[in-house]
């Protein structure tokens, strides 16, 4: 079902809010808890369609998962070899993380599996995981051009690999490491640009011996995962929309509670500060082994920057929001080294550029980025291309645009941020369905 939004001019934004749990951590928590021996409790689980798809798939694979209340799961782990094959294809919905990490989990199992996804996921590149897994001995067939559906043939013995990732991708790294759990010998992954290390941290928390540092992780097969409880911090990527919104709406002051600040996720914080944003961290602490803090953000005048290329992997999901900040900043913001944006839930460079142009902002596209000349956003109609982060970014744009911004195809916001509209309204944004 298609849902459109209209986002209109907002007065100063104000309030104290908590955004939902981290998507990356929620996926991994279900997966590792399912593969562990014993019963694990997950608190702060993201009730999004993506992470629910992962939970549903493990239920299909024979894992008992209870939901005593929202944002909590009790997972009765079956051990590394306790999954059983599902009779039907496993539906990953819109979620690249679900599909790519599952490839790693299922490549070494005794049974066959088929992974399918929605229209967007069915266009996304999977060779980046099927190739290294094939080098480990897995047998995975894909659709033409290396896209889903993926058919994983069970019963193939895996061997460890020393793999240098050709793209900065935590999903690829994680798929290889998860396959490495069931492989003979050592598996090592090296990356030129370090990516989020949640899989490594969580494997250690579940008792699997692993050595890791930024850009490198190494483990050996033949151990066991032991159940443990996981506390999921608030998702920085969801907080990002409100960080930008309060930065650009005059007179705003917001407090975002207990936001996850893993250094591999917070590139946007650095980029916004380089642009002149006023964002302060209060009460830094640890939650579930992750650094968190309350973020206080106030309106500030922003200026365009050349986004440092070394920040790109640390803010890869935040570019749609950054593009909106750039659209109202003084001067030009240049992004490069971000070709990966073209293979996300949509081609985020093309879709953001098209939308911003419709709102009167000059944007020049390059193969790996864009130049955005800040100005005055006009009202108008834009298409999110079914991409959750683009829908939410244009909702933020509407708060400062001269007229209402009508955003097409917003239903997929439920994949990562159910309740976005209610929270946005609670702080004073004027977002309405229809
Ligand atoms: C994710 C890794 C990133 C990110 C995605 C979540 C993860 O994807 O964009 O939203 O949980 O590992 P890539 O691995 O494709 O960079």
Coordinates of N, CA and C and ligand atoms in Angstrom, one line a residue, residues 22-25 27-28 50 96-98 100-101 124 128 167-174 195-196 198-199 237 265 313 315-318 340 343-345 348 388-389, ligand 1:
X22 N 18.7 0.3 17.8 CA 19.6 0.2 16.6 C 19.2 -1.0 15.7
X23 N 19.1 -0.7 14.4 CA 18.7 -1.7 13.5 C 19.8 -2.8 13.3
X24 N 21.1 -2.3 13.1 CA 22.2 -3.2 12.9 C 22.3 -4.2 14.1
X25 N 22.3 -3.6 15.3 CA 22.5 -4.4 16.5 C 21.3 -5.4 16.7
X27 N 19.3 -6.8 14.4 CA 19.5 -8.0 13.5 C 20.5 -9.0 14.1
X28 N 21.6 -8.5 14.4 CA 22.7 -9.4 14.9 C 22.3 -10.1 16.2
X50 N 12.3 -4.5 9.0 CA 13.5 -5.2 8.7 C 13.9 -6.2 9.7
X96 N 18.7 -5.5 3.3 CA 20.0 -6.0 2.8 C 20.8 -6.6 3.9
X97 N 20.8 -6.1 5.1 CA 21.5 -6.6 6.2 C 21.0 -8.1 6.5
X98 N 19.7 -8.2 6.5 CA 19.1 -9.5 6.8 C 19.6 -10.5 5.8
X100 N 22.2 -10.4 3.5 CA 23.6 -10.7 3.4 C 24.2 -11.4 4.6
X101 N 23.7 -11.0 5.8 CA 24.2 -11.8 6.9 C 23.7 -13.2 7.0
X124 N 19.4 -5.4 -5.6 CA 20.6 -5.1 -5.0 C 21.7 -6.1 -5.2
X128 N 28.9 -9.4 -3.9 CA 29.8 -9.0 -2.9 C 29.9 -10.0 -1.7
X167 N 34.9 -3.5 -1.1 CA 34.0 -2.3 -0.8 C 34.0 -2.2 0.7
X168 N 33.8 -1.0 1.2 CA 33.7 -0.8 2.6 C 32.3 -1.3 3.0
X169 N 32.1 -2.4 3.6 CA 30.8 -3.0 3.9 C 30.8 -3.9 5.1
X170 N 30.1 -3.4 6.1 CA 30.0 -4.2 7.3 C 29.2 -5.5 7.1
X171 N 28.3 -5.4 6.1 CA 27.5 -6.6 5.8 C 28.3 -7.7 5.2
X172 N 29.2 -7.3 4.3 CA 30.1 -8.3 3.7 C 31.1 -8.9 4.7
X173 N 31.7 -8.0 5.5 CA 32.5 -8.5 6.6 C 31.8 -9.5 7.5
X174 N 30.6 -9.1 7.8 CA 29.8 -9.9 8.8 C 29.4 -11.3 8.2
X195 N 34.7 -0.5 9.0 CA 33.2 -0.4 9.1 C 32.7 -0.8 10.5
X196 N 31.4 -0.6 10.7 CA 30.9 -0.9 12.0 C 31.2 -2.3 12.5
X198 N 29.9 -4.3 15.0 CA 28.9 -4.9 15.9 C 29.0 -6.4 15.9
X199 N 29.2 -7.0 14.7 CA 29.3 -8.5 14.6 C 30.4 -9.0 15.5
X237 N 21.3 6.4 13.4 CA 20.8 6.7 12.1 C 19.3 7.3 12.1
X265 N 29.8 5.0 13.4 CA 28.4 5.3 13.0 C 28.2 6.9 13.0
X313 N 32.4 6.1 5.2 CA 31.9 4.9 5.7 C 31.2 5.0 7.0
X315 N 29.3 7.4 7.9 CA 28.0 8.1 7.8 C 27.2 7.7 6.6
X316 N 27.5 6.4 6.2 CA 27.0 6.0 4.9 C 25.4 6.0 4.8
X317 N 24.8 5.8 6.0 CA 23.3 5.8 5.9 C 22.7 7.2 6.1
X318 N 23.6 8.2 6.4 CA 23.1 9.5 6.8 C 23.2 10.5 5.7
X340 N 28.8 3.9 -3.1 CA 27.9 2.9 -2.5 C 26.4 3.4 -2.3
X343 N 23.7 2.0 -4.5 CA 23.2 0.6 -4.4 C 22.6 0.3 -3.0
X344 N 22.0 1.4 -2.4 CA 21.3 1.2 -1.2 C 19.8 0.9 -1.5
X345 N 18.9 1.1 -0.6 CA 17.5 0.8 -0.8 C 17.0 1.5 -2.1
X348 N 20.5 6.5 -3.9 CA 20.3 7.7 -3.0 C 20.9 9.0 -3.6
X388 N 13.1 4.5 2.8 CA 12.7 5.0 4.2 C 13.5 6.2 4.5
X389 N 14.9 6.2 4.3 CA 15.7 7.3 4.8 C 15.4 8.6 3.9
Ligands
LIG1 C1 24.8 -2.3 7.8 C2 25.8 -1.9 7.0 C3 25.7 -0.9 6.0 C4 24.5 0.0 6.2 C5 23.3 -0.8 6.5 C6 23.5 -1.6 7.8 C7 25.0 -3.4 8.8 O1 25.6 -1.5 4.7 O2 24.4 0.9 5.1 O3 22.2 0.1 6.7 O4 24.1 -3.5 9.7 O5 26.0 -4.1 8.7 P1 26.9 -1.9 3.8 O6 27.5 -3.1 4.5 O7 26.3 -2.2 2.5 O8 27.8 -0.7 3.8

